[in-house]
Coordinates of C-alpha atoms in Angstrom, one line a residue:
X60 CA 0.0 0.0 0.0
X61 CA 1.4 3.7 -0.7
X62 CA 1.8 6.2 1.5
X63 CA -0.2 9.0 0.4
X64 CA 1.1 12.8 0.0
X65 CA -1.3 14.0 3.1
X66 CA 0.2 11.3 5.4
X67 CA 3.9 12.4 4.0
X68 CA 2.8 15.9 5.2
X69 CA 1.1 15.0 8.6
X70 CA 4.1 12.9 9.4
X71 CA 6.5 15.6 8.4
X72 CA 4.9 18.2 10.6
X73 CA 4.9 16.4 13.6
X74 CA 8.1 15.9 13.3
X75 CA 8.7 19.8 13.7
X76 CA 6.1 20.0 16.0
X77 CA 6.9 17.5 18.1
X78 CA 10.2 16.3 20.3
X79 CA 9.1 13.2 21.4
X80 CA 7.4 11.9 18.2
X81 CA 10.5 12.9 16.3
X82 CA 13.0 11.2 19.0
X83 CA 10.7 8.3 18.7
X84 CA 11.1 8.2 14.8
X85 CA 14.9 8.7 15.1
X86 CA 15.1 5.7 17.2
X87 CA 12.7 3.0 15.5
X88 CA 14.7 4.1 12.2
X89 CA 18.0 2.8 14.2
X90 CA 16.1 -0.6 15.5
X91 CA 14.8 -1.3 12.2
X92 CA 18.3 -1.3 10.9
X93 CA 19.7 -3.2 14.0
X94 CA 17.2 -5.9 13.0
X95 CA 17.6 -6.2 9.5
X96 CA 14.7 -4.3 8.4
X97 CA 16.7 -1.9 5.6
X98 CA 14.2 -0.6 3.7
X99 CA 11.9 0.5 6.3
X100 CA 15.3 1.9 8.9
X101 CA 16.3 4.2 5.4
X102 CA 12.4 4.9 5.0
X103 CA 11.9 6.2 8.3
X104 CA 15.3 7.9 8.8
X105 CA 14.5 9.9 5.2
X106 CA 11.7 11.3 6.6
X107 CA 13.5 12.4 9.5
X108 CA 16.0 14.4 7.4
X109 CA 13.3 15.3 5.2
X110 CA 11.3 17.2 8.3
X111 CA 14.0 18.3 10.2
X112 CA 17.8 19.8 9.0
X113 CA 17.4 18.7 5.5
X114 CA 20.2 16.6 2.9
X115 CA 21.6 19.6 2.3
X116 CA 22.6 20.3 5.8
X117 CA 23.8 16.6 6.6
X118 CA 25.9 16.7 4.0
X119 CA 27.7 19.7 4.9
X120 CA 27.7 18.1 8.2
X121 CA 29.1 15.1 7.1
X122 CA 31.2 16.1 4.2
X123 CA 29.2 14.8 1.4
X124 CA 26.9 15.5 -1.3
X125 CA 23.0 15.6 -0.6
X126 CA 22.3 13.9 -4.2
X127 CA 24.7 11.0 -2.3
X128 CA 23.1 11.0 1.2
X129 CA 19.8 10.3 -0.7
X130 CA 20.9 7.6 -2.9
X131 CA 22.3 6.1 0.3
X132 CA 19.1 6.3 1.8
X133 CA 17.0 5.8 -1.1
X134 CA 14.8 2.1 -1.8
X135 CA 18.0 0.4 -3.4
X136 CA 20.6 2.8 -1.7
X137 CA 23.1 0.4 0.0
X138 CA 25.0 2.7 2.0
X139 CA 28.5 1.3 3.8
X140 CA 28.5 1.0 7.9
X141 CA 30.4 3.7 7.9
X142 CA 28.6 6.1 6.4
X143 CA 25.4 5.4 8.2
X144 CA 26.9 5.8 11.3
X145 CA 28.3 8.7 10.6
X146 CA 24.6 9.9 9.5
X147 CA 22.8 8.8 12.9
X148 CA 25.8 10.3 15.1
X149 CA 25.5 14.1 13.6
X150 CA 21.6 13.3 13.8
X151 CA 22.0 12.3 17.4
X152 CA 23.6 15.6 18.0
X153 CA 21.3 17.7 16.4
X154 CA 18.6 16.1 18.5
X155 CA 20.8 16.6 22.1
X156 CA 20.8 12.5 22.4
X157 CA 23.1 10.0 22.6
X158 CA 21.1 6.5 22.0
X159 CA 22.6 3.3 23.3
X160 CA 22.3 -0.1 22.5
X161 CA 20.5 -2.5 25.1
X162 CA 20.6 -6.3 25.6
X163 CA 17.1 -8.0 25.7
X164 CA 16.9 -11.5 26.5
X165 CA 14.1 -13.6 25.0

């Protein structure tokens, strides 16, 4: 099912609007990718950038090109570790956190 334009918008302006929400959004991206879901981690984290600082700011932040942050971040981006850790650690500081991995046993 696609996501239509007026959920897009509603989605983007509570991320503005609100701290938690958008903390909450940062964070299932960054599970989704600990657990292997890929497409759905650089779906949610693209609507993070998207609503908040923007490709063009992330890139300057990370020394890179927006066009290339997106096509990391894109369906069939396949961006290296490296890179997408760099991404989530200048995120975390734009948001003021620093988010930690936890052990869970089943």
């Amino acid at each position: 099912m696609a996501i239509t334009h007026q959920f897009q918008a509603t989605v983007q302006k509570r991320i503005k609007t609100d701290a938690k929400f958008r903390l909450s959004l940062l964070t299932e991206a960054i599970n989704c990718l600990i657990h292997g879901e890929f497409t759905i981690g650089k779906a949610i984290l693209r609507d993070y950038i998207n609503a908040t600082i923007g490709f063009t700011k992330l890139g300057t932040l990370t020394n890179k090109s927006s066009k290339s942050l997106m096509r990391m971040l894109s369906d069939t981006g396949n961006p290296q570790a490296k890179n997408l850790l760099e991404i989530i650690a200048q995120l975390q500081k734009i948001e003021g956190v620093e988010l930690d991995v936890q052990i869970n046993e089943s």
